[in-house]
Amino acid sequence: MGAMEHTVVRCAGGHVFNTVSFPLQQLGPGRIGPARLIRCPRCARLRHAVRVER
């Protein structure tokens, strides 16, 4: 297993936060297209999140 990668993402509510191993590590049912379902730490809701391009 490789090192954990931190990725900056934005949830559907507009909150920006860091997450670990964003797009390719978890290819289960929670991943749909370019977004992934993730619990936002700011609003505590399960939302689609996309990677923030730097």
XYZ file of N, CA, C and O in Angstrom:
216
model
N 0.837 -1.173 0.000
C 0.000 0.000 0.000
C 0.884 1.239 0.000
O 1.839 1.333 0.749
N 0.597 2.247 -0.842
C 1.410 3.448 -0.948
C 1.072 4.455 0.124
O 0.207 4.261 0.967
N 1.772 5.555 0.058
C 1.535 6.636 1.002
C 0.174 7.268 0.732
O -0.296 7.300 -0.402
N -0.444 7.760 1.791
C -1.742 8.404 1.628
C -1.549 9.774 0.989
O -0.654 10.517 1.351
N -2.396 10.077 0.030
C -2.336 11.341 -0.688
C -3.471 12.230 -0.223
O -4.620 11.807 -0.162
N -3.172 13.468 0.130
C -4.205 14.418 0.527
C -4.612 15.218 -0.694
O -3.767 15.694 -1.450
N -5.914 15.364 -0.896
C -6.453 16.053 -2.048
C -7.439 17.106 -1.579
O -8.231 16.856 -0.681
N -7.426 18.277 -2.201
C -8.377 19.337 -1.893
C -9.611 19.113 -2.760
O -9.509 18.942 -3.979
N -10.792 19.088 -2.126
C -12.045 18.854 -2.843
C -13.072 19.911 -2.448
O -12.941 20.581 -1.429
N -14.114 20.028 -3.288
C -15.224 20.935 -3.014
C -16.503 20.117 -3.055
O -16.763 19.410 -4.024
N -17.319 20.232 -2.003
C -18.584 19.492 -1.970
C -19.656 20.275 -2.734
O -19.460 21.437 -3.088
N -20.785 19.650 -2.958
C -21.872 20.271 -3.698
C -22.405 21.509 -2.980
O -23.011 22.374 -3.605
N -22.169 21.612 -1.677
C -22.578 22.789 -0.914
C -21.577 23.928 -1.006
O -21.797 24.987 -0.428
N -20.448 23.717 -1.705
C -19.457 24.759 -1.898
C -18.347 24.771 -0.871
O -17.465 25.623 -0.924
N -18.356 23.835 0.077
C -17.314 23.797 1.098
C -16.046 23.154 0.530
O -16.127 22.139 -0.150
N -14.894 23.732 0.831
C -13.610 23.227 0.363
C -12.867 22.635 1.552
O -12.801 23.258 2.617
N -12.346 21.407 1.380
C -11.647 20.732 2.470
C -10.704 19.686 1.906
O -10.746 19.363 0.719
N -9.827 19.155 2.757
C -8.885 18.096 2.381
C -9.500 16.742 2.645
O -10.238 16.567 3.610
N -9.164 15.784 1.801
C -9.554 14.399 2.025
C -8.364 13.528 1.643
O -7.418 13.995 1.039
N -8.423 12.250 1.976
C -7.318 11.338 1.712
C -7.665 10.441 0.530
O -8.777 9.930 0.443
N -6.710 10.260 -0.382
C -6.843 9.330 -1.510
C -8.129 9.541 -2.282
O -8.950 8.643 -2.384
N -8.312 10.714 -2.845
C -9.614 11.039 -3.437
C -10.076 10.185 -4.600
O -10.921 9.347 -4.414
N -9.596 10.274 -5.841
C -10.382 9.663 -6.887
C -10.163 8.187 -7.162
O -11.124 7.476 -7.399
N -8.946 7.687 -7.154
C -8.730 6.361 -7.703
C -8.591 5.253 -6.675
O -8.621 4.087 -7.036
N -8.427 5.565 -5.426
C -8.232 4.527 -4.426
C -9.530 3.799 -4.083
O -9.516 2.647 -3.743
N -10.652 4.478 -4.161
C -11.923 3.866 -3.789
C -12.856 3.869 -4.991
O -13.466 4.869 -5.302
N -12.938 2.719 -5.645
C -13.752 2.608 -6.854
C -15.058 1.880 -6.589
O -15.639 1.295 -7.476
N -15.528 1.913 -5.368
C -16.761 1.229 -4.995
C -17.992 2.002 -5.436
O -17.922 2.930 -6.237
N -19.147 1.640 -4.928
C -20.408 2.261 -5.340
C -20.504 3.730 -4.972
O -21.352 4.447 -5.488
N -19.645 4.227 -4.084
C -19.672 5.638 -3.721
C -19.056 6.547 -4.762
O -19.173 7.754 -4.676
N -18.415 5.982 -5.763
C -17.763 6.796 -6.792
C -18.616 6.785 -8.044
O -18.888 5.748 -8.621
N -19.056 7.951 -8.482
C -19.909 8.058 -9.665
C -19.332 9.154 -10.557
O -19.366 10.323 -10.197
N -18.792 8.795 -11.704
C -18.234 9.777 -12.624
C -17.056 10.513 -12.009
O -16.294 9.943 -11.242
N -16.897 11.808 -12.326
C -15.756 12.557 -11.815
C -15.912 12.955 -10.347
O -14.972 13.423 -9.728
N -17.092 12.806 -9.791
C -17.342 13.169 -8.394
C -17.393 11.916 -7.538
O -17.499 10.802 -8.037
N -17.320 12.113 -6.249
C -17.406 10.995 -5.314
C -18.301 11.404 -4.163
O -18.294 12.555 -3.744
N -19.079 10.466 -3.662
C -19.890 10.738 -2.481
C -18.988 10.715 -1.261
O -18.244 9.762 -1.051
N -19.039 11.769 -0.493
C -18.166 11.893 0.666
C -18.884 12.726 1.725
O -19.690 13.592 1.390
N -18.623 12.421 2.993
C -19.240 13.203 4.061
C -18.438 14.478 4.252
O -17.260 14.457 4.564
N -19.113 15.604 4.070
C -18.472 16.913 4.211
C -18.273 17.212 5.697
O -19.236 17.145 6.465
N -17.060 17.541 6.116
C -16.820 17.843 7.525
C -17.411 19.183 7.958
O -17.595 19.420 9.144
N -17.736 20.050 7.015
C -18.284 21.371 7.351
C -19.783 21.296 7.620
O -20.267 21.892 8.566
N -20.531 20.564 6.769
C -21.991 20.512 6.931
C -22.474 19.134 7.391
O -23.664 18.952 7.619
N -21.560 18.172 7.516
C -21.849 16.815 8.001
C -22.867 16.065 7.151
O -23.514 15.150 7.630
N -22.993 16.431 5.880
C -23.911 15.729 4.977
C -23.124 14.924 3.959
O -22.016 15.291 3.583
N -23.733 13.848 3.483
C -23.136 13.049 2.423
C -23.427 13.771 1.110
O -24.589 13.964 0.735
N -22.373 14.222 0.441
C -22.540 15.022 -0.777
C -21.551 14.577 -1.848
O -20.548 13.964 -1.552
N -21.845 14.951 -3.097
C -20.880 14.752 -4.169
C -19.774 15.771 -3.988
O -20.028 16.921 -3.646
N -18.552 15.341 -4.196
C -17.399 16.238 -4.100
C -16.519 16.025 -5.326
O -16.407 14.917 -5.836
N -15.905 17.106 -5.779
C -14.998 17.048 -6.922
C -13.660 17.643 -6.518
O -13.581 18.490 -5.637
N -12.622 17.218 -7.192
C -11.280 17.705 -6.929
C -11.179 19.173 -7.307
O -11.707 19.593 -8.342
N -10.496 19.956 -6.491
C -10.245 21.362 -6.778
C -8.913 21.433 -7.521
O -7.898 20.977 -7.018
N -8.950 21.975 -8.723
C -7.730 22.118 -9.519
C -6.921 23.280 -8.976
O -7.472 24.331 -8.660
N -5.628 23.083 -8.854
C -4.763 24.152 -8.314
C -4.258 25.055 -9.393
O -3.965 24.777 -10.434
